[in-house]
mmCIF file of C-alpha atoms in Angstrom:
data_model
loop_
_atom_site.group_PDB
_atom_site.id
_atom_site.type_symbol
_atom_site.label_atom_id
_atom_site.label_comp_id
_atom_site.label_asym_id
_atom_site.label_seq_id
_atom_site.Cartn_x
_atom_site.Cartn_y
_atom_site.Cartn_z
ATOM 1 C CA MET A 58 -31.732 -1.217 -17.283
ATOM 2 C CA SER A 59 -31.229 -0.695 -13.534
ATOM 3 C CA GLU A 60 -27.909 0.072 -11.894
ATOM 4 C CA GLN A 61 -27.867 -3.490 -10.524
ATOM 5 C CA THR A 62 -28.297 -5.104 -13.950
ATOM 6 C CA LYS A 63 -26.028 -2.884 -16.034
ATOM 7 C CA ALA A 64 -23.407 -4.782 -18.005
ATOM 8 C CA PRO A 65 -19.831 -4.228 -16.765
ATOM 9 C CA LEU A 66 -17.952 -1.489 -18.576
ATOM 10 C CA SER A 67 -15.851 -2.935 -21.401
ATOM 11 C CA LEU A 68 -12.099 -2.569 -20.969
ATOM 12 C CA GLU A 69 -11.316 -3.624 -24.515
ATOM 13 C CA THR A 70 -8.971 -1.170 -26.173
ATOM 14 C CA THR A 71 -6.561 -0.825 -29.072
ATOM 15 C CA PHE A 72 -2.844 -0.224 -28.876
ATOM 16 C CA CYS A 73 -0.868 0.624 -32.007
ATOM 17 C CA GLY A 74 -3.897 -0.506 -33.973
ATOM 18 C CA ILE A 75 -4.062 -3.946 -32.318
ATOM 19 C CA ARG A 76 -7.074 -5.008 -30.280
ATOM 20 C CA LEU A 77 -6.404 -5.810 -26.614
ATOM 21 C CA GLN A 78 -8.953 -7.503 -24.360
ATOM 22 C CA SER A 79 -7.882 -5.186 -21.532
ATOM 23 C CA PRO A 80 -5.392 -2.339 -21.049
ATOM 24 C CA PHE A 81 -3.196 -4.476 -18.779
ATOM 25 C CA ILE A 82 0.036 -5.634 -20.443
ATOM 26 C CA LEU A 83 2.229 -8.158 -18.650
ATOM 27 C CA SER A 84 5.541 -6.435 -19.246
ATOM 28 C CA SER A 85 8.839 -8.208 -19.780
ATOM 29 C CA GLY A 86 9.734 -10.190 -16.670
ATOM 30 C CA PRO A 87 9.676 -13.599 -14.996
ATOM 31 C CA GLY A 88 5.981 -14.147 -15.700
ATOM 32 C CA ASN A 89 6.692 -14.325 -19.418
ATOM 33 C CA PHE A 90 9.473 -16.900 -19.090
ATOM 34 C CA ALA A 91 7.960 -19.091 -21.829
ATOM 35 C CA SER A 92 4.731 -19.740 -23.742
ATOM 36 C CA GLU A 93 3.072 -21.204 -20.630
ATOM 37 C CA GLY A 94 3.441 -17.948 -18.740
ATOM 38 C CA MET A 95 2.247 -15.810 -21.649
ATOM 39 C CA ILE A 96 -0.780 -18.025 -22.233
ATOM 40 C CA ARG A 97 -1.698 -18.006 -18.549
ATOM 41 C CA ALA A 98 -1.434 -14.206 -18.408
ATOM 42 C CA THR A 99 -3.772 -13.952 -21.391
ATOM 43 C CA GLU A 100 -6.233 -16.312 -19.712
ATOM 44 C CA MET A 101 -6.141 -14.098 -16.621
ATOM 45 C CA GLY A 102 -7.188 -11.121 -18.749
ATOM 46 C CA CYS A 103 -3.972 -9.422 -19.867
ATOM 47 C CA GLY A 104 -4.438 -7.624 -23.151
ATOM 48 C CA ALA A 105 -0.875 -8.318 -24.281
ATOM 49 C CA VAL A 106 2.292 -9.993 -23.033
ATOM 50 C CA VAL A 107 5.916 -8.982 -23.561
ATOM 51 C CA THR A 108 8.492 -11.721 -23.932
ATOM 52 C CA LYS A 109 11.574 -11.818 -21.793
ATOM 53 C CA THR A 110 14.171 -9.756 -23.633
ATOM 54 C CA ILE A 111 15.693 -11.877 -26.393
ATOM 55 C CA ARG A 112 19.424 -11.492 -27.005
ATOM 56 C CA LEU A 113 22.081 -13.340 -28.976
ATOM 57 C CA GLN A 114 22.885 -15.561 -26.023
ATOM 58 C CA ARG A 115 20.700 -16.855 -23.218
ATOM 59 C CA ALA A 116 21.118 -15.253 -19.806
ATOM 60 C CA ILE A 117 22.796 -17.064 -16.946
ATOM 61 C CA ASN A 118 21.402 -15.494 -13.811
ATOM 62 C CA PRO A 119 23.047 -15.457 -10.381
ATOM 63 C CA VAL A 120 21.389 -17.328 -7.554
ATOM 64 C CA ARG A 121 18.946 -15.269 -5.481
ATOM 65 C CA HIS A 122 18.219 -12.728 -8.228
ATOM 66 C CA ILE A 123 14.753 -11.512 -7.139
ATOM 67 C CA GLY A 124 14.053 -10.227 -3.654
ATOM 68 C CA LYS A 125 11.612 -8.161 -1.637
ATOM 69 C CA ILE A 126 12.412 -4.617 -0.501
ATOM 70 C CA SER A 127 8.916 -4.092 0.932
ATOM 71 C CA GLU A 128 5.429 -5.534 0.563
ATOM 72 C CA THR A 129 5.009 -3.582 -2.684
ATOM 73 C CA THR A 130 8.551 -3.180 -4.044
ATOM 74 C CA LEU A 131 11.087 -5.647 -5.446
ATOM 75 C CA ILE A 132 14.795 -5.724 -6.209
ATOM 76 C CA ASN A 133 16.214 -7.940 -8.934
ATOM 77 C CA ALA A 134 19.512 -8.868 -10.506
ATOM 78 C CA GLU A 135 17.812 -10.804 -13.289
ATOM 79 C CA LYS A 136 19.155 -10.375 -16.796
ATOM 80 C CA TRP A 137 17.267 -11.233 -20.004
ATOM 81 C CA ALA A 138 15.695 -14.404 -21.426
ATOM 82 C CA ASP A 139 17.371 -17.488 -19.984
ATOM 83 C CA SER A 140 16.450 -19.696 -22.944
ATOM 84 C CA ASP A 141 17.998 -19.684 -26.407
ATOM 85 C CA ARG A 142 16.590 -17.275 -28.981
ATOM 86 C CA GLN A 143 15.824 -20.111 -31.407
ATOM 87 C CA LEU A 144 13.469 -21.576 -28.807
ATOM 88 C CA TRP A 145 11.579 -18.284 -28.740
ATOM 89 C CA TYR A 146 11.246 -18.245 -32.532
ATOM 90 C CA GLU A 147 10.291 -21.907 -32.887
ATOM 91 C CA LYS A 148 8.213 -22.596 -29.769
ATOM 92 C CA GLU A 149 7.487 -19.909 -27.204
ATOM 93 C CA ILE A 150 6.147 -17.107 -29.397
ATOM 94 C CA PRO A 151 4.249 -19.314 -31.895
ATOM 95 C CA GLU A 152 2.588 -21.317 -29.119
ATOM 96 C CA ALA A 153 1.475 -18.192 -27.269
ATOM 97 C CA VAL A 154 0.126 -16.574 -30.431
ATOM 98 C CA LYS A 155 -1.722 -19.753 -31.409
ATOM 99 C CA ALA A 156 -3.382 -19.751 -27.979
ATOM 100 C CA GLY A 157 -4.674 -16.218 -28.551
ATOM 101 C CA ALA A 158 -2.059 -14.072 -26.838
ATOM 102 C CA VAL A 159 -1.066 -10.693 -28.243
ATOM 103 C CA VAL A 160 2.707 -11.094 -28.080
ATOM 104 C CA ILE A 161 5.170 -8.203 -28.000
ATOM 105 C CA GLY A 162 8.670 -9.459 -28.705
ATOM 106 C CA SER A 163 11.281 -7.753 -26.529
ATOM 107 C CA VAL A 164 14.644 -7.348 -28.285
ATOM 108 C CA GLY A 165 17.845 -5.995 -26.748
ATOM 109 C CA HIS A 166 20.294 -4.433 -26.270
ATOM 110 C CA THR A 167 22.497 -3.503 -29.223
ATOM 111 C CA LEU A 168 22.266 -2.696 -32.911
ATOM 112 C CA ALA A 169 24.015 -5.953 -33.782
ATOM 113 C CA GLU A 170 21.391 -7.867 -31.824
ATOM 114 C CA ALA A 171 18.525 -5.970 -33.415
ATOM 115 C CA LYS A 172 19.914 -6.869 -36.832
ATOM 116 C CA ALA A 173 20.124 -10.533 -35.876
ATOM 117 C CA ILE A 174 16.794 -10.861 -34.057
ATOM 118 C CA VAL A 175 13.945 -8.521 -35.083
ATOM 119 C CA ALA A 176 13.032 -10.194 -38.374
ATOM 120 C CA ASP A 177 12.932 -13.629 -36.752
ATOM 121 C CA VAL A 178 10.727 -12.329 -33.951
ATOM 122 C CA GLU A 179 8.288 -10.972 -36.517
ATOM 123 C CA ARG A 180 8.334 -14.227 -38.508
ATOM 124 C CA SER A 181 7.602 -16.184 -35.339
ATOM 125 C CA GLY A 182 4.265 -14.379 -35.054
ATOM 126 C CA ALA A 183 4.863 -11.527 -32.602
ATOM 127 C CA GLN A 184 2.336 -8.757 -33.269
ATOM 128 C CA MET A 185 4.678 -6.012 -32.015
ATOM 129 C CA ILE A 186 8.355 -5.564 -31.235
ATOM 130 C CA GLU A 187 9.714 -3.703 -28.211
ATOM 131 C CA LEU A 188 13.306 -2.461 -28.352
ATOM 132 C CA VAL A 189 15.318 -2.231 -25.133
ATOM 133 C CA SER A 190 18.707 -0.594 -24.708
ATOM 134 C CA TYR A 191 20.857 0.960 -22.033
ATOM 135 C CA THR A 192 21.429 4.236 -23.897
ATOM 136 C CA GLU A 193 19.662 6.532 -26.323
ATOM 137 C CA ASP A 194 22.700 6.374 -28.610
ATOM 138 C CA THR A 195 22.093 2.661 -29.097
ATOM 139 C CA LEU A 196 18.283 2.687 -29.041
ATOM 140 C CA LEU A 197 17.824 5.061 -31.978
ATOM 141 C CA PRO A 198 20.001 3.053 -34.432
ATOM 142 C CA MET A 199 18.173 -0.106 -33.299
ATOM 143 C CA LEU A 200 14.888 1.638 -34.077
ATOM 144 C CA ASP A 201 16.060 2.836 -37.485
ATOM 145 C CA TYR A 202 17.056 -0.701 -38.416
ATOM 146 C CA ALA A 203 13.894 -2.332 -37.082
ATOM 147 C CA LYS A 204 11.580 0.102 -38.868
ATOM 148 C CA SER A 205 13.230 -0.684 -42.196
ATOM 149 C CA HIS A 206 13.154 -4.467 -41.729
ATOM 150 C CA VAL A 207 9.835 -5.369 -40.067
ATOM 151 C CA SER A 208 6.231 -4.452 -40.784
ATOM 152 C CA VAL A 209 4.756 -4.882 -37.301
ATOM 153 C CA PRO A 210 4.573 -1.903 -34.894
ATOM 154 C CA VAL A 211 7.870 -1.131 -33.170
ATOM 155 C CA LEU A 212 7.912 0.224 -29.617
ATOM 156 C CA CYS A 213 10.811 1.779 -27.725
ATOM 157 C CA LYS A 214 11.163 1.082 -24.017
ATOM 158 C CA LEU A 215 12.529 3.977 -21.994
ATOM 159 C CA SER A 216 14.643 3.932 -18.869
ATOM 160 C CA GLY A 217 13.819 6.100 -15.884
ATOM 161 C CA ASN A 218 17.567 6.317 -15.271
ATOM 162 C CA TRP A 219 18.077 8.537 -18.306
ATOM 163 C CA ALA A 220 18.557 12.260 -17.769
ATOM 164 C CA ASN A 221 15.609 13.194 -19.993
ATOM 165 C CA ALA A 222 13.511 10.167 -20.901
ATOM 166 C CA ALA A 223 10.703 12.343 -22.287
ATOM 167 C CA GLU A 224 13.132 13.949 -24.738
ATOM 168 C CA THR A 225 14.324 10.497 -25.791
ATOM 169 C CA ALA A 226 10.696 9.506 -26.374
ATOM 170 C CA ALA A 227 10.236 12.477 -28.694
ATOM 171 C CA LYS A 228 13.355 11.491 -30.640
ATOM 172 C CA CYS A 229 12.046 7.933 -30.946
ATOM 173 C CA ILE A 230 8.800 9.250 -32.434
ATOM 174 C CA GLU A 231 10.796 11.385 -34.881
ATOM 175 C CA HIS A 232 12.682 8.234 -35.932
ATOM 176 C CA GLY A 233 9.421 6.411 -36.616
ATOM 177 C CA ALA A 234 8.572 4.550 -33.414
ATOM 178 C CA ASP A 235 4.959 3.363 -33.415
ATOM 179 C CA GLY A 236 4.670 3.529 -29.649
ATOM 180 C CA ILE A 237 6.484 3.971 -26.351
ATOM 181 C CA ALA A 238 6.812 1.823 -23.230
ATOM 182 C CA ALA A 239 7.811 3.749 -20.112
ATOM 183 C CA ILE A 240 9.582 2.901 -17.886
ATOM 184 C CA ASP A 241 12.012 0.086 -17.151
ATOM 185 C CA SER A 242 13.171 -0.735 -13.612
ATOM 186 C CA ILE A 243 15.243 1.848 -11.713
ATOM 187 C CA GLY A 244 18.798 1.362 -10.547
ATOM 188 C CA PRO A 245 21.304 0.330 -9.606
ATOM 189 C CA VAL A 246 19.889 0.028 -6.082
ATOM 190 C CA LEU A 247 20.935 -1.841 -2.969
ATOM 191 C CA SER A 248 19.194 -3.888 -0.287
ATOM 192 C CA ILE A 249 21.078 -5.395 2.650
ATOM 193 C CA ASP A 250 20.353 -8.794 4.188
ATOM 194 C CA LEU A 251 20.828 -7.865 7.842
ATOM 195 C CA GLU A 252 21.056 -11.366 9.259
ATOM 196 C CA ASN A 253 23.739 -12.434 6.797
ATOM 197 C CA ARG A 254 25.482 -9.061 6.683
ATOM 198 C CA ARG A 255 25.643 -8.882 2.908
ATOM 199 C CA PRO A 256 23.765 -7.507 -0.101
ATOM 200 C CA GLN A 257 20.484 -9.260 -0.762
ATOM 201 C CA MET A 258 21.377 -9.790 -4.423
ATOM 202 C CA PHE A 259 24.147 -12.093 -5.639
ATOM 203 C CA SER A 260 25.038 -10.036 -8.715
ATOM 204 C CA ASP A 261 28.711 -9.311 -9.387
ATOM 205 C CA ASP A 262 28.560 -6.137 -7.275
ATOM 206 C CA GLY A 263 25.584 -6.885 -5.003
ATOM 207 C CA PHE A 264 23.445 -4.195 -6.621
ATOM 208 C CA GLY A 265 20.150 -4.701 -8.423
ATOM 209 C CA TRP A 266 17.198 -2.957 -10.057
ATOM 210 C CA MET A 267 14.058 -1.735 -8.342
ATOM 211 C CA SER A 268 10.483 -2.267 -9.494
ATOM 212 C CA GLY A 269 7.080 -2.008 -7.924
ATOM 213 C CA ALA A 270 5.253 0.734 -6.062
ATOM 214 C CA ALA A 271 8.367 2.769 -5.233
ATOM 215 C CA ILE A 272 8.978 3.676 -8.875
ATOM 216 C CA LYS A 273 5.403 4.676 -9.777
ATOM 217 C CA PRO A 274 5.799 8.427 -9.082
ATOM 218 C CA ILE A 275 8.920 8.529 -11.272
ATOM 219 C CA SER A 276 7.207 6.720 -14.111
ATOM 220 C CA LEU A 277 4.063 8.838 -13.853
ATOM 221 C CA ARG A 278 6.158 11.997 -14.069
ATOM 222 C CA ILE A 279 7.963 10.780 -17.178
ATOM 223 C CA ASN A 280 4.737 9.648 -18.832
ATOM 224 C CA ALA A 281 3.108 12.995 -18.075
ATOM 225 C CA GLN A 282 6.119 14.915 -19.391
ATOM 226 C CA MET A 283 5.929 12.999 -22.666
ATOM 227 C CA GLN A 284 2.292 13.928 -23.151
ATOM 228 C CA LEU A 285 2.654 17.538 -22.000
ATOM 229 C CA SER A 286 5.529 18.078 -24.439
ATOM 230 C CA GLY A 287 3.132 17.648 -27.357
ATOM 231 C CA ARG A 288 5.839 15.720 -29.224
ATOM 232 C CA VAL A 289 4.752 12.171 -28.404
ATOM 233 C CA ASN A 290 1.695 11.597 -30.571
ATOM 234 C CA LYS A 291 1.770 7.801 -30.597
ATOM 235 C CA ASP A 292 0.360 5.229 -28.187
ATOM 236 C CA VAL A 293 2.153 4.831 -24.866
ATOM 237 C CA TYR A 294 1.858 2.196 -22.190
ATOM 238 C CA GLY A 295 3.026 3.154 -18.725
ATOM 239 C CA ILE A 296 4.941 0.728 -16.534
ATOM 240 C CA GLY A 297 5.947 0.934 -12.895
ATOM 241 C CA GLY A 298 4.243 0.248 -9.601
ATOM 242 C CA VAL A 299 0.734 -0.624 -10.773
ATOM 243 C CA MET A 300 -0.547 -2.555 -7.768
ATOM 244 C CA ASN A 301 -4.293 -1.927 -8.112
ATOM 245 C CA ALA A 302 -6.963 -0.310 -10.281
ATOM 246 C CA ARG A 303 -6.386 3.178 -8.888
ATOM 247 C CA ASP A 304 -2.712 2.999 -9.872
ATOM 248 C CA ALA A 305 -3.748 1.970 -13.379
ATOM 249 C CA MET A 306 -6.189 4.871 -13.537
ATOM 250 C CA GLU A 307 -3.395 7.342 -12.765
ATOM 251 C CA TYR A 308 -1.487 6.138 -15.826
ATOM 252 C CA LEU A 309 -4.576 6.361 -18.006
ATOM 253 C CA MET A 310 -5.288 9.891 -16.826
ATOM 254 C CA VAL A 311 -1.801 11.097 -17.806
ATOM 255 C CA GLY A 312 -2.329 9.841 -21.340
ATOM 256 C CA CYS A 313 -1.332 6.151 -21.408
ATOM 257 C CA LYS A 314 -3.448 3.926 -23.656
ATOM 258 C CA ALA A 315 -2.418 0.801 -21.733
ATOM 259 C CA VAL A 316 -0.695 -0.109 -18.474
ATOM 260 C CA GLY A 317 2.202 -2.470 -17.878
ATOM 261 C CA ILE A 318 2.272 -4.758 -14.861
ATOM 262 C CA CYS A 319 5.043 -7.009 -13.564
ATOM 263 C CA SER A 320 5.856 -6.835 -9.848
ATOM 264 C CA VAL A 321 2.216 -7.151 -8.775
ATOM 265 C CA ALA A 322 1.967 -10.464 -10.624
ATOM 266 C CA ILE A 323 4.883 -11.741 -8.532
ATOM 267 C CA LEU A 324 3.760 -10.290 -5.222
ATOM 268 C CA LYS A 325 0.055 -11.170 -5.539
ATOM 269 C CA GLY A 326 -0.065 -13.794 -8.273
ATOM 270 C CA LEU A 327 -1.401 -13.639 -11.818
ATOM 271 C CA PRO A 328 -5.039 -14.310 -10.808
ATOM 272 C CA TYR A 329 -4.945 -10.900 -9.080
ATOM 273 C CA VAL A 330 -5.043 -9.363 -12.569
ATOM 274 C CA GLN A 331 -8.683 -10.447 -12.791
ATOM 275 C CA LYS A 332 -9.425 -8.485 -9.633
ATOM 276 C CA MET A 333 -7.704 -5.381 -11.031
ATOM 277 C CA ILE A 334 -9.696 -5.660 -14.268
ATOM 278 C CA GLN A 335 -12.965 -5.933 -12.344
ATOM 279 C CA GLU A 336 -12.084 -3.022 -10.067
ATOM 280 C CA LEU A 337 -11.011 -0.806 -12.973
ATOM 281 C CA ALA A 338 -14.322 -1.490 -14.731
ATOM 282 C CA GLN A 339 -16.081 -0.330 -11.554
ATOM 283 C CA LEU A 340 -13.789 2.641 -10.918
ATOM 284 C CA LEU A 341 -14.280 4.253 -14.336
ATOM 285 C CA PRO A 342 -17.994 5.049 -13.878
ATOM 286 C CA GLN A 343 -17.411 5.974 -10.228
ATOM 287 C CA LEU A 344 -15.086 8.719 -11.490
ATOM 288 C CA GLY A 345 -17.572 9.825 -14.144
ATOM 289 C CA PHE A 346 -16.148 8.070 -17.206
ATOM 290 C CA SER A 347 -18.401 6.204 -19.609
ATOM 291 C CA SER A 348 -15.534 4.435 -21.368
ATOM 292 C CA LEU A 349 -11.859 3.606 -21.011
ATOM 293 C CA ASP A 350 -10.890 5.979 -23.825
ATOM 294 C CA GLU A 351 -12.646 8.834 -22.056
ATOM 295 C CA ALA A 352 -10.260 8.503 -19.111
ATOM 296 C CA VAL A 353 -7.111 8.612 -21.243
ATOM 297 C CA GLY A 354 -5.422 11.978 -20.707
ATOM 298 C CA ALA A 355 -8.179 13.309 -18.447
ATOM 299 C CA ALA A 356 -5.693 14.833 -15.982
ATOM 300 C CA LEU A 357 -3.510 16.576 -18.566
ATOM 301 C CA PRO A 358 -5.589 19.787 -18.928
ATOM 302 C CA ASN A 359 -5.397 20.276 -15.156
ATOM 303 C CA PHE A 360 -1.615 20.437 -14.816
ATOM 304 C CA PRO A 361 -0.676 23.812 -13.301
ATOM 305 C CA LYS A 362 1.238 26.457 -15.216
ATOM 306 C CA HIS A 363 2.614 27.997 -12.020
ATOM 307 C CA GLU A 364 2.681 27.453 -8.274
ATOM 308 C CA LEU A 365 -0.530 27.942 -6.322
ATOM 309 C CA VAL A 366 0.202 29.840 -3.115
ATOM 310 C CA THR A 367 -2.748 29.931 -0.734
ATOM 311 C CA GLY A 368 -4.060 28.196 2.382
ATOM 312 C CA LEU A 369 -6.165 25.179 3.296
ATOM 313 C CA ASP A 370 -9.359 24.909 5.255
ATOM 314 C CA PHE A 371 -10.407 21.595 6.780
ATOM 315 C CA ALA A 372 -13.716 19.764 7.114
ATOM 316 C CA TYR A 373 -13.970 17.235 9.933
ATOM 317 C CA ASP A 374 -16.703 14.582 10.292
ATOM 318 C CA SER A 375 -16.617 13.055 13.772
ATOM 319 C CA ALA A 376 -19.002 10.272 12.712
ATOM 320 C CA ARG A 377 -16.316 8.913 10.412
ATOM 321 C CA CYS A 378 -13.443 9.402 12.845
ATOM 322 C CA SER A 379 -11.823 6.283 14.369
ATOM 323 C CA ARG A 380 -9.894 8.398 16.923
ATOM 324 C CA CYS A 381 -6.626 6.926 15.671
ATOM 325 C CA GLU A 382 -5.009 10.396 15.930
ATOM 326 C CA ARG A 383 -2.789 9.656 12.970
ATOM 327 C CA CYS A 384 -3.441 13.164 11.691
ATOM 328 C CA VAL A 385 -2.347 14.599 15.034
ATOM 329 C CA ARG A 386 0.874 12.620 15.171
ATOM 330 C CA ALA A 387 1.728 13.344 11.536
ATOM 331 C CA CYS A 388 1.697 17.125 11.862
ATOM 332 C CA PRO A 389 5.341 18.283 12.011
ATOM 333 C CA TYR A 390 4.256 21.613 13.519
ATOM 334 C CA GLY A 391 2.004 20.328 16.315
ATOM 335 C CA ALA A 392 -0.891 22.316 14.890
ATOM 336 C CA ARG A 393 -3.618 19.681 15.226
ATOM 337 C CA THR A 394 -5.271 18.285 18.373
ATOM 338 C CA LEU A 395 -8.220 15.936 18.867
ATOM 339 C CA ASP A 396 -10.627 16.465 21.748
ATOM 340 C CA PHE A 397 -13.251 14.053 20.472
ATOM 341 C CA PRO A 398 -15.755 14.805 19.091
ATOM 342 C CA GLN A 399 -14.004 18.120 18.397
ATOM 343 C CA MET A 400 -10.927 18.580 16.181
ATOM 344 C CA HIS A 401 -8.834 21.715 16.595
ATOM 345 C CA VAL A 402 -6.241 23.352 14.347
ATOM 346 C CA ASP A 403 -3.964 26.178 15.455
ATOM 347 C CA SER A 404 -3.949 28.397 12.372
ATOM 348 C CA ALA A 405 -0.814 30.143 13.597
ATOM 349 C CA LEU A 406 1.085 26.855 13.420
ATOM 350 C CA CYS A 407 -0.521 25.178 10.394
ATOM 351 C CA ARG A 408 1.506 25.515 7.146
ATOM 352 C CA SER A 409 -1.294 24.076 4.920
ATOM 353 C CA CYS A 410 0.860 21.134 3.823
ATOM 354 C CA GLY A 411 -2.188 18.823 3.650
ATOM 355 C CA ILE A 412 -0.597 15.577 4.850
ATOM 356 C CA CYS A 413 -3.037 15.219 7.770
ATOM 357 C CA ALA A 414 -6.052 14.894 5.465
ATOM 358 C CA ASP A 415 -4.215 12.577 3.067
ATOM 359 C CA LEU A 416 -3.447 10.174 5.915
ATOM 360 C CA CYS A 417 -7.064 9.906 7.080
ATOM 361 C CA ALA A 418 -8.075 6.400 5.995
ATOM 362 C CA ARG A 419 -11.781 6.887 6.719
ATOM 363 C CA GLY A 420 -12.320 10.256 5.067
ATOM 364 C CA ALA A 421 -13.155 11.962 8.340
ATOM 365 C CA LEU A 422 -10.768 14.814 7.581
ATOM 366 C CA LYS A 423 -10.767 16.585 4.240
ATOM 367 C CA SER A 424 -8.867 19.629 3.028
ATOM 368 C CA VAL A 425 -10.292 22.457 0.947
ATOM 369 C CA ILE A 426 -8.136 24.905 -1.027
ATOM 370 C CA LEU A 427 -8.995 28.476 -0.115
ATOM 371 C CA PRO A 428 -9.190 31.377 -2.607
ATOM 372 C CA GLN A 429 -6.007 33.422 -2.829
ATOM 373 C CA THR A 430 -5.788 36.516 -0.675
ATOM 374 C CA SER A 431 -3.813 39.621 -1.630
ATOM 375 C CA ARG A 432 -1.097 38.392 0.741
ATOM 376 C CA ASP A 433 -0.996 35.037 -1.100
ATOM 377 C CA VAL A 434 -0.597 36.823 -4.420
ATOM 378 C CA ALA A 435 2.289 38.874 -3.031
ATOM 379 C CA ASP A 436 3.949 35.737 -1.612
ATOM 380 C CA ALA A 437 3.620 33.983 -4.976
ATOM 381 C CA ALA A 438 5.259 36.949 -6.730
ATOM 382 C CA GLU A 439 8.090 36.942 -4.178
ATOM 383 C CA SER A 440 8.686 33.224 -4.763
ATOM 384 C CA THR A 441 8.752 33.651 -8.549
ATOM 385 C CA ALA A 442 11.117 36.608 -8.274
ATOM 386 C CA PHE A 443 13.548 34.551 -6.208
ATOM 387 C CA TYR A 444 13.675 31.757 -8.797
ATOM 388 C CA ASP A 445 14.174 34.326 -11.568
ATOM 389 C CA THR A 446 17.050 35.885 -9.617
ATOM 390 C CA VAL A 447 18.761 32.531 -9.048
ATOM 391 C CA ALA A 448 18.344 31.644 -12.732
ATOM 392 C CA SER A 449 19.946 34.899 -13.852
ATOM 393 C CA LEU A 450 22.825 34.443 -11.408
ATOM 394 C CA ASN A 451 23.380 30.910 -12.729
ATOM 395 C CA GLN A 452 23.490 32.193 -16.295
ATOM 396 C CA GLY A 453 26.073 34.732 -15.268
ATOM 397 C CA GLY A 454 28.178 32.100 -13.528
ATOM 398 C CA LEU A 455 27.864 33.861 -10.178
ATOM 399 C CA VAL A 456 26.466 30.895 -8.229
#
């Protein structure tokens, strides 16, 4: 079979033992407001959908509760499901399941609510349950109760606001969680409406919660920490700032079996999920992977054990250069100049930060890590010694 006629790479996967048509999970949010939204997400290719968080009472949201911080980041003051829990049991979940959706029932935020809701969510047909809480102290008792009262897989959703979310994940696994969802939106945060001289959100304090591209590095760090700890040996789906296939690939490579999406479906529309699925199927073989599973955790063996202190060399291809001089302007040290078709770097000024090459949109400028010199080795030892000194002073209460 030629390259042109090869069948697209399958993105089918399993999560907590349940087959998903793709690794993209529409996480709890406005898109899953009712069965219609969950069914549409499934038709667009989502492997699973997470209900709006079901609580004892429906949410009454303030006006203007979702807004734009940037083209890729949102702020919201939205609460939980704004329809009664009985409607979810009797209509929304059963209808979505009947239509073929893999439904994860989101339940929050207290032990009393878990006791009142989880069994009904399971009876309604949800294939998994996701527990949401504001604190670890509440989440673990909710988990203990759910595990003893339902037979479907139970996930715990982590907050990036917690001091050590990876440690909480490990505790959840110890308490029997079947999987982890990480992370929820970050906050509280604030955005100001300049023209009206007031907060953009109409919550009781004007603050909200941030989602989208801005939180991806935080979520990636937490997801990587969970995997690197060796204590989270269950399936994880990563959530936060997945705007395209490359973002999804980052989550897969730090060990996530699936990837949650939410803000992108608002900013670009649910049909955009089809584009992400197609692009991910193309990206996997481009990066040398023959299957989705092969990519999961691929970056974990390459995490450093210590700082690398050395320099950078640069390769410049004038044929690719657009002469935008973005690399020149970006250099804080004034080390780079363009005299097209020649590019010059003053090695006495360059600190080997690497931002110039990262900003080159056309790949005309690339950085290469140089082997360590004896001077680099000595500098690395000096840096380590300083941190050791500060740590010992802290232990002694001297700083």
